[in-house]
Structures are given as C-alpha cells and as structure tokens.
Coordinates of C-alpha atoms in Angstrom, one line a residue:
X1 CA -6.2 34.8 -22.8
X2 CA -7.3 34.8 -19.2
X3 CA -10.6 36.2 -19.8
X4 CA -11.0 33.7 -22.9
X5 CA -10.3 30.7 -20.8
X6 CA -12.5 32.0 -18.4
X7 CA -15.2 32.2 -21.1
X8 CA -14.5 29.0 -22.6
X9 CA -14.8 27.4 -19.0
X10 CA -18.5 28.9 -18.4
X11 CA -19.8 27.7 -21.3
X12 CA -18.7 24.4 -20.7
X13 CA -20.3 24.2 -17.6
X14 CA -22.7 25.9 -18.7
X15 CA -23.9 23.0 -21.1
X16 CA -23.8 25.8 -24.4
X17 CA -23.9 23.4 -27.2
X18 CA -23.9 26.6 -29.6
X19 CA -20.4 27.1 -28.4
X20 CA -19.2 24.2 -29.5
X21 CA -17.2 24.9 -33.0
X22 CA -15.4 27.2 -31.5
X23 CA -14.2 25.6 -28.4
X24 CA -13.5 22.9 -30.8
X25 CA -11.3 25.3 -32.9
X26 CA -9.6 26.4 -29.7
X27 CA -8.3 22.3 -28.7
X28 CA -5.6 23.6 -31.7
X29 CA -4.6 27.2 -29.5
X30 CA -0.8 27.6 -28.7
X31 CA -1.7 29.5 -25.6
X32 CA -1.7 26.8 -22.9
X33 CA -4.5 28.5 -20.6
X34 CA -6.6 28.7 -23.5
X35 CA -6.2 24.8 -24.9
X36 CA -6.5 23.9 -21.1
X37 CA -9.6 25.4 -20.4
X38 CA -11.0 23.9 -23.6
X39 CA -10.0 20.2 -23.0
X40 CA -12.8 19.9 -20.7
X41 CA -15.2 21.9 -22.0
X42 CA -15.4 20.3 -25.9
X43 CA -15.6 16.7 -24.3
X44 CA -18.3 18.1 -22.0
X45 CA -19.9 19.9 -25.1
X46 CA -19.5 17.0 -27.6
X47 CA -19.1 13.8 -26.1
X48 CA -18.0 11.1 -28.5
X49 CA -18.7 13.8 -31.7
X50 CA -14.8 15.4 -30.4
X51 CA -13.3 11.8 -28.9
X52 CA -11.1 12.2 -32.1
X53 CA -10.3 15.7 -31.7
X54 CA -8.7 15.0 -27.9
X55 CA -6.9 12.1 -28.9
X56 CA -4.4 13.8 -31.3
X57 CA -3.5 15.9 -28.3
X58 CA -1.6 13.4 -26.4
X59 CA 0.8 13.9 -28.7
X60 CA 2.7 16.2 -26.7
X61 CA 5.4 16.2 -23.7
X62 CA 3.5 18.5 -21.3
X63 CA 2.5 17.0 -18.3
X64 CA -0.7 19.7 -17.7
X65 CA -1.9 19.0 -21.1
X66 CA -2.0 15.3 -20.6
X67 CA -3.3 15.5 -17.7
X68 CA -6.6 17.5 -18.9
X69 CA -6.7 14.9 -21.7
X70 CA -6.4 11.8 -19.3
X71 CA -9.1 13.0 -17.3
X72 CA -11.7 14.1 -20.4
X73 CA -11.2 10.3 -21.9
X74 CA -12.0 8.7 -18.9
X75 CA -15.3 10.3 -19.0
X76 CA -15.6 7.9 -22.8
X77 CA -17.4 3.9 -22.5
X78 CA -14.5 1.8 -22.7
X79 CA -15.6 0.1 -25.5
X80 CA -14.9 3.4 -27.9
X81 CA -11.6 4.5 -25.2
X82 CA -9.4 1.0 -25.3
X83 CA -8.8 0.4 -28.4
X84 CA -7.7 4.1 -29.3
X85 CA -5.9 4.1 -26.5
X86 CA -4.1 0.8 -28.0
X87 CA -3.6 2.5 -31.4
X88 CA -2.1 5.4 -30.5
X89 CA 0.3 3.9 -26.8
X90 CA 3.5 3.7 -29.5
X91 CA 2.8 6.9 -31.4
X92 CA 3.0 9.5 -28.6
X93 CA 5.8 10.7 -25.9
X94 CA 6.9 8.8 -22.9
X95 CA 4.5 11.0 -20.7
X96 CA 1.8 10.4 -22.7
X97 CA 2.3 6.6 -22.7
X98 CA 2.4 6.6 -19.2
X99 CA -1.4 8.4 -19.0
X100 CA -2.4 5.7 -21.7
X101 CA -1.6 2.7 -19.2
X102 CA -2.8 4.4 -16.7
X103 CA -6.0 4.7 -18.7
X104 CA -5.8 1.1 -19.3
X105 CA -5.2 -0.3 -16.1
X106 CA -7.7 2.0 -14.6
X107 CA -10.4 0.3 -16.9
X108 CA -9.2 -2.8 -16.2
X109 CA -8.6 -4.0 -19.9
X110 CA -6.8 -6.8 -18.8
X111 CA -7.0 -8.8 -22.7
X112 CA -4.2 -5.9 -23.3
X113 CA -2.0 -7.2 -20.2
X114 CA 0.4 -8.3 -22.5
X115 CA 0.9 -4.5 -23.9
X116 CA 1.9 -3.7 -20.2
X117 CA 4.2 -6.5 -19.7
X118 CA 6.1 -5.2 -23.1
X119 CA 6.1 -1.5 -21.4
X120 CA 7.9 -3.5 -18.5
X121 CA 11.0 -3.8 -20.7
X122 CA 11.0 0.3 -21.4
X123 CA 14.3 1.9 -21.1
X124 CA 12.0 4.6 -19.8
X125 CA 11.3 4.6 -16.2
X126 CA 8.2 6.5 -15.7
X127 CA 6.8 4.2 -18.3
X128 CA 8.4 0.9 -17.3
X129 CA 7.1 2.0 -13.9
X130 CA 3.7 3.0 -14.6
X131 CA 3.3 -0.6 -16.6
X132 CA 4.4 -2.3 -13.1
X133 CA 2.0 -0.3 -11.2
X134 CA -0.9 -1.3 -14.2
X135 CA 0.2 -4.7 -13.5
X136 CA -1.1 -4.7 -10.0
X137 CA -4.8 -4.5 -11.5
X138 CA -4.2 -6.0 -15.1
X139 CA -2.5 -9.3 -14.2
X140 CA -3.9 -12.4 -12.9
X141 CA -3.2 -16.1 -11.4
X142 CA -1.9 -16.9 -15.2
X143 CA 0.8 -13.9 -15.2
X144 CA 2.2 -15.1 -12.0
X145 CA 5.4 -16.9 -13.4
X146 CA 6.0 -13.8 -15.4
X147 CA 5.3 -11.5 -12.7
X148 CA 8.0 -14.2 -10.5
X149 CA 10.8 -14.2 -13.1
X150 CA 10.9 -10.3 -12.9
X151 CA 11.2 -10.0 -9.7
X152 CA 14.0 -12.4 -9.5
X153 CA 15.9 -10.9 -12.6
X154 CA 15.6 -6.7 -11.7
X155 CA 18.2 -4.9 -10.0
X156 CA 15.9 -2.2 -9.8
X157 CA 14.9 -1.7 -6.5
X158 CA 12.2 0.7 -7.1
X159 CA 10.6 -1.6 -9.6
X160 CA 10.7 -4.3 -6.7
X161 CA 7.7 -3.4 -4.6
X162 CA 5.7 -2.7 -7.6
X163 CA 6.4 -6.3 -9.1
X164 CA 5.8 -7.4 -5.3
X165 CA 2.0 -5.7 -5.5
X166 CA 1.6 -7.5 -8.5
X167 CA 2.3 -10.7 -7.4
X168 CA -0.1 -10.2 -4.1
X169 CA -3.0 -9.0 -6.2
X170 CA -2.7 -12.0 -8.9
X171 CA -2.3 -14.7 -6.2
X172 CA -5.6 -13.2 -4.5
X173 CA -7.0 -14.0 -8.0
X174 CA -6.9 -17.5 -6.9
X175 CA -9.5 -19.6 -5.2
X176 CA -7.4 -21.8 -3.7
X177 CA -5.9 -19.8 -0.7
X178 CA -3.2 -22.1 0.7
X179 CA -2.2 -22.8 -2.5
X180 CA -1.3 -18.6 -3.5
X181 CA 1.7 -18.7 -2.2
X182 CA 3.3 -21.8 -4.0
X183 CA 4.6 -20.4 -7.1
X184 CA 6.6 -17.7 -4.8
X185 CA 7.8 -20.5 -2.0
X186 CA 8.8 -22.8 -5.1
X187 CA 11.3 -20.0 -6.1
X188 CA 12.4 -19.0 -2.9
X189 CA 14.2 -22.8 -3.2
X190 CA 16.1 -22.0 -6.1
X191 CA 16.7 -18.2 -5.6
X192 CA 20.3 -16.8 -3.8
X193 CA 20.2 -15.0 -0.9
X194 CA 19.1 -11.8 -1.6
X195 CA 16.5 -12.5 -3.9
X196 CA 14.9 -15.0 -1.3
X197 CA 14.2 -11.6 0.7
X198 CA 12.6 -9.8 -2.4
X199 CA 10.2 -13.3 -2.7
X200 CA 9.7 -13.1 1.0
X201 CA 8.2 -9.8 1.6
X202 CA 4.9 -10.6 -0.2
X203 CA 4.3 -13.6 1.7
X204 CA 2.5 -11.7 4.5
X205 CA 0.2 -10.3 2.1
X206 CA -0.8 -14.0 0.5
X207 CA -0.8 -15.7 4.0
X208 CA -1.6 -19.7 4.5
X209 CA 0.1 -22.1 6.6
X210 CA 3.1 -23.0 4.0
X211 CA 4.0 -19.6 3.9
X212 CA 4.1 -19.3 7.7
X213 CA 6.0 -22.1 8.0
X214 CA 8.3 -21.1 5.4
X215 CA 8.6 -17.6 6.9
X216 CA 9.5 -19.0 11.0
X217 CA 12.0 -21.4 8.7
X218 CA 13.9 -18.0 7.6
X219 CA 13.5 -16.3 11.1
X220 CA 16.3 -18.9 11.7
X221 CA 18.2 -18.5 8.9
X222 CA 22.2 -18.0 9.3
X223 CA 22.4 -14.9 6.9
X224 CA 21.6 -11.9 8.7
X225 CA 19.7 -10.1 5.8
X226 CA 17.5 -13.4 5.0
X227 CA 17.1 -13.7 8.8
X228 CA 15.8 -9.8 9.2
X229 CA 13.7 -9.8 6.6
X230 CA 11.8 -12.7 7.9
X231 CA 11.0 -11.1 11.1
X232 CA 9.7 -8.1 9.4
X233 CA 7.4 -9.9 7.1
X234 CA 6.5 -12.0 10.4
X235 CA 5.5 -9.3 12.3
X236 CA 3.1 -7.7 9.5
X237 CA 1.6 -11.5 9.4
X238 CA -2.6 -11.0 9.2
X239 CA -3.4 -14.4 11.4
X240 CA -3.1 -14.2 14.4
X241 CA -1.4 -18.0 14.1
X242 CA 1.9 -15.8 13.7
X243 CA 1.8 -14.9 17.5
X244 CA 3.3 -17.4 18.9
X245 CA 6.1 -17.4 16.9
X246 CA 7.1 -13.9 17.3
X247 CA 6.6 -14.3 21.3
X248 CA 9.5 -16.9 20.7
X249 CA 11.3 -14.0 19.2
X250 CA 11.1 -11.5 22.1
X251 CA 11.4 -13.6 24.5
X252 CA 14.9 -14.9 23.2
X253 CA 16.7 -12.3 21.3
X254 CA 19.4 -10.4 21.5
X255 CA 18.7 -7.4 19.2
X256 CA 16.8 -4.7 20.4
X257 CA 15.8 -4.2 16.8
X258 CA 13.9 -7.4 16.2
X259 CA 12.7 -6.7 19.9
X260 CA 10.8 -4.1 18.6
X261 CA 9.4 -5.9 15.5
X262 CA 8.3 -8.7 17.0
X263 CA 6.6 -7.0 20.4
X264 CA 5.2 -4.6 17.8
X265 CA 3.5 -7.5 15.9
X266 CA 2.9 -9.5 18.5
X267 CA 0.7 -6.6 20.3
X268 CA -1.0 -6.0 16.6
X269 CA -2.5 -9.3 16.5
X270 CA -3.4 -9.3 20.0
X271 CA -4.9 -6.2 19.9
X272 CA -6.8 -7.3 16.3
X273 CA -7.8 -10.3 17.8
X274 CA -11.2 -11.7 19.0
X275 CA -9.8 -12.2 22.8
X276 CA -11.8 -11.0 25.3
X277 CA -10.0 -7.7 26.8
X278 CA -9.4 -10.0 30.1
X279 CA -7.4 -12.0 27.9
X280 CA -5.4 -9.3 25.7
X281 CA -4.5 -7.7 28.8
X282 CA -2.7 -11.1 30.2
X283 CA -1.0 -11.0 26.9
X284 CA 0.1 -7.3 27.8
X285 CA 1.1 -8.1 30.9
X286 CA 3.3 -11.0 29.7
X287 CA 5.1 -8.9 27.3
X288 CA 5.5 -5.9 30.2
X289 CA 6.8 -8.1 32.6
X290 CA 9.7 -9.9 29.9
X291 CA 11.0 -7.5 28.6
X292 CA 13.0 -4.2 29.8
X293 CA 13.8 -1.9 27.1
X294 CA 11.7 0.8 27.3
X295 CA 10.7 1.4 23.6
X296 CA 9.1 -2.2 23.5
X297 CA 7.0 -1.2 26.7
X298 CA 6.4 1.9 24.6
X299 CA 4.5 -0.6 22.0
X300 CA 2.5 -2.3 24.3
X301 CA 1.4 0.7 26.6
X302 CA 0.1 2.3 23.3
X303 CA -2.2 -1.0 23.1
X304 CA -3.1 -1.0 26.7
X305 CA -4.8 1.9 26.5
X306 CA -7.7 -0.1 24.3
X307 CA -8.9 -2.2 26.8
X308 CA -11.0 -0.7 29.2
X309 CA -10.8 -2.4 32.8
X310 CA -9.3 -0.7 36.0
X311 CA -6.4 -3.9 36.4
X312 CA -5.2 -2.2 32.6
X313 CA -5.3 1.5 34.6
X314 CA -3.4 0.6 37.1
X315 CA -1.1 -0.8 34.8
X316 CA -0.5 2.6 33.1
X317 CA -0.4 4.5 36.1
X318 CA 1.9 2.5 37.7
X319 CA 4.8 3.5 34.4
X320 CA 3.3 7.7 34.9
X321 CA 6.8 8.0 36.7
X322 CA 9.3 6.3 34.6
X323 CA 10.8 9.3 32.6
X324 CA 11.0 7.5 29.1
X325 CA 7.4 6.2 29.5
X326 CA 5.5 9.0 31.2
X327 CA 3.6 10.5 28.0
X328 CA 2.9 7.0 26.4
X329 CA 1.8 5.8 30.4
X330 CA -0.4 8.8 30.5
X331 CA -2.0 9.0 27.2
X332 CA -2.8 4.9 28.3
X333 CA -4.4 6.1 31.3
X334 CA -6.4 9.1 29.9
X335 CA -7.7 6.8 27.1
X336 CA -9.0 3.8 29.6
X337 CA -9.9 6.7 32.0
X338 CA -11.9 7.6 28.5
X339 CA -13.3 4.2 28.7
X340 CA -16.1 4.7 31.2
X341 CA -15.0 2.6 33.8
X342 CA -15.1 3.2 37.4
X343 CA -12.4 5.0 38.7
X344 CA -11.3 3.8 42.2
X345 CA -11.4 6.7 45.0
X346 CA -7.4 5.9 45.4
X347 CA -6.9 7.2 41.9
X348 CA -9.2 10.4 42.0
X349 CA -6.5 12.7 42.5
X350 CA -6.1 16.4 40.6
X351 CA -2.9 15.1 38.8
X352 CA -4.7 12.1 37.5
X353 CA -7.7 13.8 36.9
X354 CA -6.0 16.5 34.8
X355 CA -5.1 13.7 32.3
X356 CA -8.6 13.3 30.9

C-alpha cells in the first residue's frame, strides 16, 4: 500500500492524465493510505470531471479523510462548490459538517448565513462552534440583533468570544462608525450584571465616543466583576482618547491588579501614539515617578527602551540596581544604547558597555 500511494502521489504531480481511471477507482480503496494519496491526485487529474466523485467521500467520520477532501474542493469555482456543499451539509457526519461550513464561510457565501445561524442551535459542539466561528466572516450589519440576542441568551462560555468576534466584524460592516456600537450599548441597558460584561468586551474592538463613555461609566460601577471588566476593555482601547482616563485609574487605585492594566494601556497608547519621543518620555516619567510597585515600573521600562534620547538612558540606568528591575532596566538601556545616540563619557564604563 505504501509503494501504491507513493505511485498514485507521483502521477498526480506528475500531471498523468492516462492515470486517471484508476486513481479514480482508488477514491473507493478501504486502505486509508491508498484513498489519501488519491484525494489529491484525481481532483488534480480531473478537475470538475471527479467534483462528484469527492463529494460522496465526506460521508465519513474520519477526520484525515475530510480533511484531504476539504482541501481538494477548495481548489473548485464556488459557483459549482456552494451549492453541493448546501446539498449535502445535512446528509453527512458532524465532522464532516464542520469542514462544509468551514468551506462556506471560507468563500464567503454569505446568501447561506442563515444555514450557519441554524448550525448555531446544534447539540453538537464542534458544529455549533464552527457555525459561530463562520459567522465572524458570513454575518453582516443586518445579523447584528441576532448575533446580540445570542450572546445574551448562551451559558456557553466558549461560544461567548466567538459570538463576540461576530459582532465586531458585522459592526465594522457599517459605515457609520460612532453609530457600531449602538445596538450593543442599547442592550447593555437592559442586560443583568453579568451579561453587561459579555456586551462589554467587544466594545474596544468597535470604538467611538459612546462606547468610551459608556466604558469609563462601568470603570465606576459598584459590582466588582462589571467594574473589572471595564478596565480591561479600557486598557485594550485603540484611541489614544482612552489615556486619560486610565491615568485617572493609576493614579487613584487601590488594586495592584488594575494598577497593572491601566499603566499597561496607558504606556500602549503612548507608545502607539504620534507624540514626539520628548513627549512620550514625559509621559514615562509621570507614570515612574507615581507609582511604586515594581511590576508597573516593569511596564513602562519595557516602553522606555523605544525612545532613543540620553534623558530616557539615564532613566534606565538609574533602576540597573533595583533587584526586581535590573533585567528589564538593562534590556531598556541596551536597546536606547542600540539607538545610536551619544553616549556621555560618564556612562562609558565596561559594565555598561557589556550590555550592548
């Protein structure tokens, strides 16, 4: 069988069009090494003249099969691939449905979108999951409310962030940009507690001003959860109009853990901003000089090393002997040393030199 599949293989690279009727004969082998290496080979042989030959063989629960299948019909137009593909999604196994809307999203047939929102419902979750996943490139602005209502109603927490990625890539859909986020903020009104946070978390993916201000609203929220996952949706905002707000949140709490989220996205947007180094590096230097736990300084010491000036090398060196900050002080200084500034005569020392 080896030395078959090795044949069959050759002459479908090989472009052998004589060989055809009997790699076409071999699709129907029991010996797995033999139908795999044949898969490829008959589409590669006979094009659309064996598209109804591979079809049938989806009609199986093993994975390696399916897979050599999946990838032969995508090499098939999508006019010809869809609609099989529609035909045969309820006559095969639950392994192979899952490489059918995969197909199906992968092209994009999105006038089928309603076929992935019924695999949604599947008691099986490799296929209800894989329709969630198709969803993210299948739905648009229209499927939002749909896409909403699931998220609100699963208790399936691995379905969550695919519904979430969903949502995100429909509201892009939408030319209006401050206006993506309104179906989402609308429910986060009626929604409990915990569901708010599930409607939250794609908000710093859609962005606009209503979401911002609907996010800094939930940094404040009594409920701890609510409260916690604002912060961490703040600190992953894109703009950097979410600075300021999250400088308002190391500055004045008491949790070392939304310490480190918010000097985390604070030095993100600062670092990703259009500020002149000079000005980045007073933002640095703010941070540094506020706070005092040593993994925030951590953060910022790991974006200080960007900006190349001797003021932000001083800087570095000056944390070289604080034990919990000595690597992240000296990578810092042999990155700006990297930089191709001047290095003062007061710094030219072996031990400093060593570092880069």
């Amino acid at each position: 069988p080896d030395e078959q599949a090795e044949i069959i293989g050759m002459l479908g690279r090989r472009g052998d069009a004589a060989a055809l009727p009997v790699i076409r004969e071999k699709l129907k082998s029991h010996r797995k090494i033999i139908k795999l290496a044949s898969i490829p080979a008959a589409a590669r042989l006979g094009g659309e003249e064996v598209f109804s030959d591979l079809l049938p063989l989806l009609r199986t629960d093993q994975k390696d099969e399916i897979a050599a299948v999946k990838q032969a019909l995508m090499g098939y137009p999508s006019p010809l691939l869809i609609p099989e593909c529609v035909k045969m999604l309820d006559k095969v196994p639950s392994s192979s449905q899952v490489a059918l809307i995969e197909i199906l999203s992968e092209r994009r047939a999105k006038q089928h979108v309603d076929l992935l929102f019924a695999k949604t419902e599947s008691e099986n979750g490799d296929v209800r999951r894989a329709a969630l996943a198709g969803l993210e490139k299948m739905a648009g602005p229209q499927d939002m409310p749909r896409l909403i209502e699931m998220l609100v109603k699963t208790d399936r927490n691995q379905d969550v962030r695919l519904i979430q990625n969903a949502i995100v890539a429909s509201s892009s859909q939408l030319e209006d940009k401050e206006g993506r986020a309104d179906l989402l903020l609308e429910a986060m009104q009626t929604a409990d507690e915990n569901k708010q946070s599930d409607l939250m978390r794609p908000l710093s993916r859609i962005g606009g001003q209503k979401a911002l201000q609907a996010v800094i609203e939930k940094t404040r929220s009594e409920n701890l959860q609510v409260q916690t996952v604002a912060i961490y949706v703040f600190s992953d905002w894109p703009d950097f109009e979410a600075a300021e707000e999250l400088s308002r949140i190391w500055r004045n709490t008491q949790s070392q853990k939304f310490l480190l989220v918010s000097v985390r996205g604070y030095a993100r947007l600062v670092h990703e901003s259009d500020m002149t180094p000079a000005a980045k590096l007073d933002r640095y230097k703010d941070v540094l000089g506020h706070v005092s736990y040593p993994a925030a300084k951590s953060i910022v010491l790991g974006r200080l090393g960007a900006i190349p000036s001797m003021e932000a090398f001083r800087i570095a060196v000056s944390f070289l002997e604080h034990p919990e900050l000595r690597s992240q002080a000296a990578a810092a200084v042999a990155r700006v040393g990297f930089s191709g500034i001047k290095i003062e005569e007061e710094y030219s020392k072996p031990q400093l030199l060593a570092l880069f």
